[in-house]
Coordinates of C-alpha atoms in Angstrom, one line a residue:
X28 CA 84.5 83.8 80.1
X29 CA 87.0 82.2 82.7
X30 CA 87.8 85.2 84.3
X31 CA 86.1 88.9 83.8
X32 CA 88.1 91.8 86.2
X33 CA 85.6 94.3 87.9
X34 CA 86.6 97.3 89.0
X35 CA 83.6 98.4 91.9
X36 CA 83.5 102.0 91.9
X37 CA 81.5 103.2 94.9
X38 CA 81.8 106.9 97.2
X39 CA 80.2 104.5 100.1
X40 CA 82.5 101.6 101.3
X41 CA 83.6 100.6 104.9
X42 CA 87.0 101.6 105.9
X43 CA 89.4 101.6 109.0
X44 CA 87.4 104.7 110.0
X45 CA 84.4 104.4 109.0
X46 CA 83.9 100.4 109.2
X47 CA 80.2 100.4 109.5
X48 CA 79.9 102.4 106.2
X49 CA 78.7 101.0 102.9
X50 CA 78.7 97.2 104.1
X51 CA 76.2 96.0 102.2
X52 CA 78.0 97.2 99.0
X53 CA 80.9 95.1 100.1
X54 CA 78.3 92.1 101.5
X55 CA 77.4 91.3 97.9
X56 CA 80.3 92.6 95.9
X57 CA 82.8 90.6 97.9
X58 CA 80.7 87.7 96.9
X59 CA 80.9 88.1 93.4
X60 CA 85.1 88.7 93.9
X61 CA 84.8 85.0 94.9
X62 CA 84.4 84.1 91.5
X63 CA 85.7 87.2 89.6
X64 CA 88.8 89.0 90.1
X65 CA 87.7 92.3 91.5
X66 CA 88.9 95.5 92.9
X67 CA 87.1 98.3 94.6
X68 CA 88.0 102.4 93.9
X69 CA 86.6 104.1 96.7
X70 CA 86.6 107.9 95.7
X71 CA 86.4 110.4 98.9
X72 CA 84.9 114.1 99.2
X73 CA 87.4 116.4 99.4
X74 CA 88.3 120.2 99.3
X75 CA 91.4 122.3 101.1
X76 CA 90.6 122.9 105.0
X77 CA 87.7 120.2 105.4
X78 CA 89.7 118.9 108.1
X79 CA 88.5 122.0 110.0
X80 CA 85.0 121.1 109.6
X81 CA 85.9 117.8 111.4
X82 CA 86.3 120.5 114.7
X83 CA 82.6 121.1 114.7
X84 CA 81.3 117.8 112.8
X85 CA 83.4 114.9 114.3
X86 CA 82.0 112.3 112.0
X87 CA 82.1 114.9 108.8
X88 CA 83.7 112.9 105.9
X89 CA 86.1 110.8 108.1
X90 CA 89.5 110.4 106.4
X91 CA 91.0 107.3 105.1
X92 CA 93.7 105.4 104.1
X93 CA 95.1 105.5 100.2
X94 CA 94.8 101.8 100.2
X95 CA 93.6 99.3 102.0
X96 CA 93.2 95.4 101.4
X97 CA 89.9 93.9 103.0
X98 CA 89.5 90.3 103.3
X99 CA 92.3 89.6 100.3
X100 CA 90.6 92.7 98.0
X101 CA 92.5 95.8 97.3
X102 CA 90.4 98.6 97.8
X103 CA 91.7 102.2 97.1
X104 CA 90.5 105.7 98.2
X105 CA 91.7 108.7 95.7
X106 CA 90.2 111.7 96.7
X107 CA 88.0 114.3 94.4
X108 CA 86.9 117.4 94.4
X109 CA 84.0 118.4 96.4
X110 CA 82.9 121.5 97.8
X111 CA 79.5 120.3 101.0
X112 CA 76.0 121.3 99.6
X113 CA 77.4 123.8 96.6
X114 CA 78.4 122.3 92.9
X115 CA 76.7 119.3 93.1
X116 CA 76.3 119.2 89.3
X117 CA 79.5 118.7 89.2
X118 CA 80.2 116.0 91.8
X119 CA 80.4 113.3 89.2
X120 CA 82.4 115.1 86.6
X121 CA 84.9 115.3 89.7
X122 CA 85.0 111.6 91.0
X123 CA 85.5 110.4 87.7
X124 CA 88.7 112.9 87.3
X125 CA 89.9 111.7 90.5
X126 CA 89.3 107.9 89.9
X127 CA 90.9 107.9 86.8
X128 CA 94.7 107.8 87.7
X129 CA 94.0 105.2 89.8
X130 CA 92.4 103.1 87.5
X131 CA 95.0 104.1 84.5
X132 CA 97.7 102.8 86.9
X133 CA 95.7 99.1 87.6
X134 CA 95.6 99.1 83.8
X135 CA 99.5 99.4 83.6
X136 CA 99.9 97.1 86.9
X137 CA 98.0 94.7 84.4
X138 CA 94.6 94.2 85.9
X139 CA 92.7 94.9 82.8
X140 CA 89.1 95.0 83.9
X141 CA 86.8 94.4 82.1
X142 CA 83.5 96.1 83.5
X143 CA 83.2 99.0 85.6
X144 CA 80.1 98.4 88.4
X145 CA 79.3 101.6 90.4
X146 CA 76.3 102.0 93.0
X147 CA 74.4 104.7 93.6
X148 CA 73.0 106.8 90.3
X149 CA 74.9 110.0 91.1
X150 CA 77.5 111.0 91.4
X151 CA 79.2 107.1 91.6
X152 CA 77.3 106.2 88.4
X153 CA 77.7 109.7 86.3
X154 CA 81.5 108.9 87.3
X155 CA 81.2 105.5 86.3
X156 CA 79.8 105.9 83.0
X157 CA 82.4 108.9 81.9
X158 CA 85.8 106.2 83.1
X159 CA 83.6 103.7 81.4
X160 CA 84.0 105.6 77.9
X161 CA 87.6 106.7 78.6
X162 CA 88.8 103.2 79.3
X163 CA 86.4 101.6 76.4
X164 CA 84.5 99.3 78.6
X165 CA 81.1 98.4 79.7
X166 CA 79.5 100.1 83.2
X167 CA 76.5 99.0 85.3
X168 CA 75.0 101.1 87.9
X169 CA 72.8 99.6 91.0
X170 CA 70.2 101.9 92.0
X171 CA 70.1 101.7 95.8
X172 CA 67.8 104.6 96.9
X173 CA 69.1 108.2 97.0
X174 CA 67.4 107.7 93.5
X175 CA 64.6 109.1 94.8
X176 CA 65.6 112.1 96.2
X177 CA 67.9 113.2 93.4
X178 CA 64.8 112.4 90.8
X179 CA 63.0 115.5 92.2
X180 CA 66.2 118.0 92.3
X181 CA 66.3 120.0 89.4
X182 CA 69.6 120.4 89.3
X183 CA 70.7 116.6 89.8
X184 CA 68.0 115.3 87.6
X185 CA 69.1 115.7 84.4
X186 CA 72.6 113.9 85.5
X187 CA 70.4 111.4 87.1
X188 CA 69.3 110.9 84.0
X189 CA 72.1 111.0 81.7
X190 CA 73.7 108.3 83.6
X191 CA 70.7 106.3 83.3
X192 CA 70.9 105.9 79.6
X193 CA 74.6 106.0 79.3
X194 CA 75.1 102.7 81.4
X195 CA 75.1 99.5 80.1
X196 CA 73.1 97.8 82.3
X197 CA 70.9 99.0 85.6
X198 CA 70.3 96.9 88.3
X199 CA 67.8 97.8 91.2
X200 CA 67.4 96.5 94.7
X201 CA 64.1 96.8 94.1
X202 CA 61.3 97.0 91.5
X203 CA 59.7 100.4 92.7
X204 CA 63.5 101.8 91.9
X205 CA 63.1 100.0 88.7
X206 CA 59.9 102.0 87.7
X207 CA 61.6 105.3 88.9
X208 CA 64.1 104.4 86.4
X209 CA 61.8 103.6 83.4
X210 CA 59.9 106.6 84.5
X211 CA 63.0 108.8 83.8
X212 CA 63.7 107.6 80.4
X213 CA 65.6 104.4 81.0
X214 CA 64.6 101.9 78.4
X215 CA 63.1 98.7 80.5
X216 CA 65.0 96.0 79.2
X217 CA 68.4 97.6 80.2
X218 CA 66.7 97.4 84.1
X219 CA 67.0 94.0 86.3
X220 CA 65.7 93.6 89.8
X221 CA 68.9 92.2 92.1
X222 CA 67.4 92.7 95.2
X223 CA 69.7 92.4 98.3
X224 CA 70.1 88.8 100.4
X225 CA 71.1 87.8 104.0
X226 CA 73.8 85.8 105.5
X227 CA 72.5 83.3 107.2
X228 CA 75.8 82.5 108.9
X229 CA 76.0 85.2 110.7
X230 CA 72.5 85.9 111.3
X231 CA 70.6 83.1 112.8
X232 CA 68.3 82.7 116.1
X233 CA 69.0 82.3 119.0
X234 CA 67.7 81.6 122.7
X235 CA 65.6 84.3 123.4
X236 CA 66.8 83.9 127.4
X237 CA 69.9 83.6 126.5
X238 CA 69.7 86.6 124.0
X239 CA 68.1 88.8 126.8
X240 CA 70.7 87.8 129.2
X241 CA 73.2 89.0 127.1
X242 CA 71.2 92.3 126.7
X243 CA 70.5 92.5 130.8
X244 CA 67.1 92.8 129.2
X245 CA 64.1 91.1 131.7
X246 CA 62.5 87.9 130.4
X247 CA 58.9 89.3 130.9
X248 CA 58.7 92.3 129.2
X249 CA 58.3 93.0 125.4
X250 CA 60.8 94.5 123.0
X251 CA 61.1 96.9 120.0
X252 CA 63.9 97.0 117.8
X253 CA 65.5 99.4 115.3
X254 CA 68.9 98.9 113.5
X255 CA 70.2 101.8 111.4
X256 CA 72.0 105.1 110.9
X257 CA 70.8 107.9 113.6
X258 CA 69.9 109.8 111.1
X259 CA 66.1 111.6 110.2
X260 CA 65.7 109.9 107.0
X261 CA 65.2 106.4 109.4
X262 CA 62.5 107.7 111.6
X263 CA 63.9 106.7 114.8
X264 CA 62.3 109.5 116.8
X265 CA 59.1 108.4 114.9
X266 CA 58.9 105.2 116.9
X267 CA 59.8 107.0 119.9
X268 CA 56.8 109.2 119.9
X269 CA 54.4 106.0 119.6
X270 CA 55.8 104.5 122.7
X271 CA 53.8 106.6 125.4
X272 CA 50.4 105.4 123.9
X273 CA 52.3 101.6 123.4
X274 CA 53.4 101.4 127.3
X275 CA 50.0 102.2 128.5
X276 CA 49.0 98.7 127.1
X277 CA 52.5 97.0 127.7
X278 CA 53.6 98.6 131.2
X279 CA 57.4 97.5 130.5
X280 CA 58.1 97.9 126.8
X281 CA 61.6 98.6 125.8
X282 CA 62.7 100.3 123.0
X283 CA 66.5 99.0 121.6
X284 CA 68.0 101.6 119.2
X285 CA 71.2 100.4 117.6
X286 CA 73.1 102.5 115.0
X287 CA 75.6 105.7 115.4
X288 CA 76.5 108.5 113.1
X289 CA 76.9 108.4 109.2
X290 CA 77.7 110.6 106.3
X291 CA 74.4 111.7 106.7
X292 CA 74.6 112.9 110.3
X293 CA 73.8 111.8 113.4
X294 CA 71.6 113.1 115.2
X295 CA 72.1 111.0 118.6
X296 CA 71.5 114.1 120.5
X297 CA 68.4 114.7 119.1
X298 CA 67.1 111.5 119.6
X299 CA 68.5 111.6 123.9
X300 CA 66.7 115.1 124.3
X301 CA 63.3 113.9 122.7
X302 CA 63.1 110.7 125.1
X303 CA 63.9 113.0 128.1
X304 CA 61.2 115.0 127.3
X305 CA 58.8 112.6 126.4
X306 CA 59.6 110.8 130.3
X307 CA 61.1 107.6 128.7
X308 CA 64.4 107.2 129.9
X309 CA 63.6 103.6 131.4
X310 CA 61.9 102.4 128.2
X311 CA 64.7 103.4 125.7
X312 CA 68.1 102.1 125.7
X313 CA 70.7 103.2 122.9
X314 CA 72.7 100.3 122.5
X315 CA 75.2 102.2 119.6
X316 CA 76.6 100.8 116.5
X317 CA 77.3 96.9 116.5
X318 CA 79.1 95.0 114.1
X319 CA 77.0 92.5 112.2
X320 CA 78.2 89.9 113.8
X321 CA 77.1 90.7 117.0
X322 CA 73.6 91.8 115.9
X323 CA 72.2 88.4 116.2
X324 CA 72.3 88.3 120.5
X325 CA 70.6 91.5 120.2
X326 CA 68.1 91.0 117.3
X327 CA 67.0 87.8 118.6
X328 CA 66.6 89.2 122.3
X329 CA 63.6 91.8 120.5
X330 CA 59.8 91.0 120.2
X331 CA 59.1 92.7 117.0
X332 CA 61.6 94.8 114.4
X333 CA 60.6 98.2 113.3
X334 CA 61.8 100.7 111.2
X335 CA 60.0 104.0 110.0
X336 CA 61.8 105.3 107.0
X337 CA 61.6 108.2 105.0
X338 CA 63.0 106.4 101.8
X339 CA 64.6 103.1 101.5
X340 CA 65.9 101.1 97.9
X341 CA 66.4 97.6 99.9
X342 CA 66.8 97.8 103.7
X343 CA 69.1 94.8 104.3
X344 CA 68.2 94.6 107.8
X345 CA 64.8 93.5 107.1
X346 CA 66.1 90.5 106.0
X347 CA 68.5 90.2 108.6
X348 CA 65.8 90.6 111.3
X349 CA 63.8 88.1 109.9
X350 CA 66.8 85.8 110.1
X351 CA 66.3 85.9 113.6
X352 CA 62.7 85.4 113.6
X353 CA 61.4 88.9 114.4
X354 CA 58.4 90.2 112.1
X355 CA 58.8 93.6 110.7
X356 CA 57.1 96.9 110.9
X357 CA 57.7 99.2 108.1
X358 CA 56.7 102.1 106.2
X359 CA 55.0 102.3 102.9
X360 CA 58.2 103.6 101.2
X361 CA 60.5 102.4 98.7
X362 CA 61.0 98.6 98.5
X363 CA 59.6 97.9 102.2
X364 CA 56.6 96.7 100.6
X365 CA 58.8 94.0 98.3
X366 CA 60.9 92.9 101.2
X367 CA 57.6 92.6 104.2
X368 CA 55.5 91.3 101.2
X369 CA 53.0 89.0 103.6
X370 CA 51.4 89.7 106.2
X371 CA 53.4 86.9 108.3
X372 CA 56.3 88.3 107.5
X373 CA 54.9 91.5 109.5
X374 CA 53.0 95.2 108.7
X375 CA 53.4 97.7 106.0
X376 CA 51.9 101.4 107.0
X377 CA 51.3 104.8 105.7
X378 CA 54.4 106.9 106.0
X379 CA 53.8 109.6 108.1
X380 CA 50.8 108.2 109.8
X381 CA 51.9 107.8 113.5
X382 CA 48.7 106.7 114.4
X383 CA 48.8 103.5 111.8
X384 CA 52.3 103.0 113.4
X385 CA 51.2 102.8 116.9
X386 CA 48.7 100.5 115.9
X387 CA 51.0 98.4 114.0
X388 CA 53.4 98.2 116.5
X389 CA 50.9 97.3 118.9
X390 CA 49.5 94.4 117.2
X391 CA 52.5 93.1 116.5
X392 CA 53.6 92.8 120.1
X393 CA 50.6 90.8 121.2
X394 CA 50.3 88.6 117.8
X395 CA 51.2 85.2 117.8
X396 CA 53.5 84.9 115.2
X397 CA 55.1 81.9 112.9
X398 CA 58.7 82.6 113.6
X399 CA 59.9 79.8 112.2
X400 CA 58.0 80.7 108.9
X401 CA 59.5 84.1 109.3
X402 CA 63.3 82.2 109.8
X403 CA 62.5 80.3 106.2
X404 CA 61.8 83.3 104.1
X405 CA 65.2 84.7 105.0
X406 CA 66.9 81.7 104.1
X407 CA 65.2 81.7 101.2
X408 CA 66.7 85.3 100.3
X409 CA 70.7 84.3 100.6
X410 CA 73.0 85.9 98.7
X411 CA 73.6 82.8 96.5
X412 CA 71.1 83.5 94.1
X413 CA 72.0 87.3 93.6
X414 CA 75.4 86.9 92.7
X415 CA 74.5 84.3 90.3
X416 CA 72.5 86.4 88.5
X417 CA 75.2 89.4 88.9
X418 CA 78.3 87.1 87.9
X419 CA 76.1 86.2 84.6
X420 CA 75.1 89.8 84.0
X421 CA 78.7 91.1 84.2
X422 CA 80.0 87.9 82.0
X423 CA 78.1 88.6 79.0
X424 CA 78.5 92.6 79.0
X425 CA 82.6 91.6 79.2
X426 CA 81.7 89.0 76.2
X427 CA 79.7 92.1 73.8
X428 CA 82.8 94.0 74.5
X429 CA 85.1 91.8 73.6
X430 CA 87.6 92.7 70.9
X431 CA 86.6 96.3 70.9
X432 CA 88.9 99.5 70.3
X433 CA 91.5 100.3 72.7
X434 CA 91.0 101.9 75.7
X435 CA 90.6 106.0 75.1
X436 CA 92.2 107.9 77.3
X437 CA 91.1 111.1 79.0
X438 CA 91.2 113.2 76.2
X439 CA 88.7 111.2 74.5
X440 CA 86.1 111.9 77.0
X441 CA 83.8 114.2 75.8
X442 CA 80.9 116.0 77.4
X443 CA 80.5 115.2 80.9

């Protein structure tokens, strides 16, 4: 087909206050709307007084704009209904409610997508599947993680579940969410692996002097890096309690930790009161959230990359690390394992086995490693390949569904 419209449909995208949200839905979305018309509908959490909450939680569910256009793409935020932690089940019934005027109203403006492509199982892909039946076209759902979790809640399960089999198609950044998802039901040939990839242009090496220059970081010293949310779920404090045993062998370690809040939390303070306690105020420097394009001075200014996760679908900045050169230290969780697949690329270790970190972490720092070898594997993971696959994918759904019945509308919905 010349053209097939896709309307992305994710709760998780960057906007004007929140820009560090969601980018690697937008990273390899934006790529495909290179080649396909697309347009992204953004639904936002929402329920009278939540402002309020913002009093006590200043980075609870940050407020956007109705519309905004990024990079040429119109990307809209309608609100739904959401009450925090209570009526989950029903989070997905909600965001497809409150996405549905706005994409009724693209429909009348004349974008007539053809595909809906949401991310994230639930709610964005229970949503996704129910506008998918009322508008009488084909949706895909990308499993990037929170997967997991929901698998294991009774209550989300079953709507896990549901929107599993309902979708057309089911990609996965990784093959271990694959699995989860034949696990639950899903039959295996409507899952494809489409894991994530790394721009090379803005992640690249460079002089390490130079790098630590910029970073007022000594020449002689080594260097730890993590890049993420401050949230539990990306074990931040679990590297900080390996570092008394590490800076007995290397006197004048440093530890960079680079990431703010998120929808998840932030638990900043948390993270400050444990490295007081713990005596390492000179070893641990909180560099807060960088945009992506300055990531590279401070990436290629580290020794070694780590990141001790709870759960993880495709952690992006694996790859992005290894753009730089850095080898990687990661837990045995989710796709880590796919992404640090060989053991020049880095270490994979228990989870919860601090003592398997330290070690890890140690090695690492003293190991002579091929970081031009590591450079090559992330150029050989760009985002090229990915959206070829994905622009393929979506072009033949929009072909099956060609010439089908018109669009139902919301009375046609049935059971959600």
């Amino acid at each position: 087909m010349a053209e097939t419209p896709i309307v992305l449909l994710s709760s998780l995208f960057p906007h004007e206050g929140a820009p560090g949200t969601g980018l690697f839905i937008r990273e390899r979305m934006f790529r495909v709307g290179r080649t396909m018309p697309l347009i992204v509908v953004s639904p936002r959490p929402w329920f009278p007084g939540q402002s309020l909450l913002r009093r006590f939680r200043p980075g609870y569910r940050l407020p956007a704009a109705r519309h905004e256009i990024q990079d040429g793409v119109h990307v809209y935020f309608p609100l739904f209904f959401a009450l925090p932690g209570l009526l989950r089940r029903f989070d997905g019934f909600f965001m497809a409610l409150g996405a549905w005027r706005t994409l009724l109203r693209l429909k009348k403006q004349g974008f007539d997508f053809a595909v809906i492509d949401a991310h994230f199982a639930y709610p964005d892909g229970y949503a996704g599947t129910l506008l998918a039946r009322w508008f009488g076209v084909p949706c895909t759902i990308t499993l990037r993680g929170t997967e997991v979790p929901h698998s294991r809640n009774p209550v989300i399960r079953p709507l896990l579940v549901r929107a599993l089999m309902r979708a057309d198609r089911v990609f996965s950044v990784s093959e271990s969410l694959r699995q989860l998802a034949i696990g639950l039901g899903m039959p295996a040939a409507k899952g494809r692996v489409v894991g994530n990839g790394v721009d090379i242009d803005k992640f690249s090496p460079i002089d390490r002097r130079e790098a630590r220059r910029a970073c007022k970081l000594p020449d002689d010293v080594k260097v730890l890096i993590s890049v993420g949310a401050l949230v539990e779920r990306k074990g931040f404090h679990r590297v900080i309690e390996c570092l008394p045993s590490l800076i007995d062998r290397h006197p004048g370690l440093r530890y960079l930790v680079v990431g703010g809040g998120s929808p998840e939390g932030n638990m900043e303070d948390e993270l400050r009161a444990l490295v007081a306690r713990l005596g390492l105020q000179s070893h641990v420097v909180f560099c807060g959230p960088m945009k992506p394009a300055d990531l590279s001075t401070v990436l290629s200014a580290a020794d070694v990359f780590v990141l001790a996760t709870r759960n993880e679908g495709w952690a992006n900045v694996f790859l992005e690390a290894m753009a730089c050169g850095l080898p990687v230290i990661a837990t045995d969780v989710g796709g880590n394992r796919e992404v640090v697949g060989d053991p020049a690329l880095g270490r994979i270790v228990p989870f919860g086995d601090a003592a398997a970190l330290g070690r890890a972490l140690d090695e690492a720092l003293v190991q002579d490693w091929d970081r031009h070898g590591i450079v090559a594997h992330a150029r050989a993971n760009t985002w090229d390949e990915r959206v070829k696959v994905l622009i393929a994918e979506f072009e033949a759904l929009a072909r099956v569904r060609a010439g089908t019945a018109p669009a139902k509308g919301l009375s046609g919905s049935g059971k959600a």
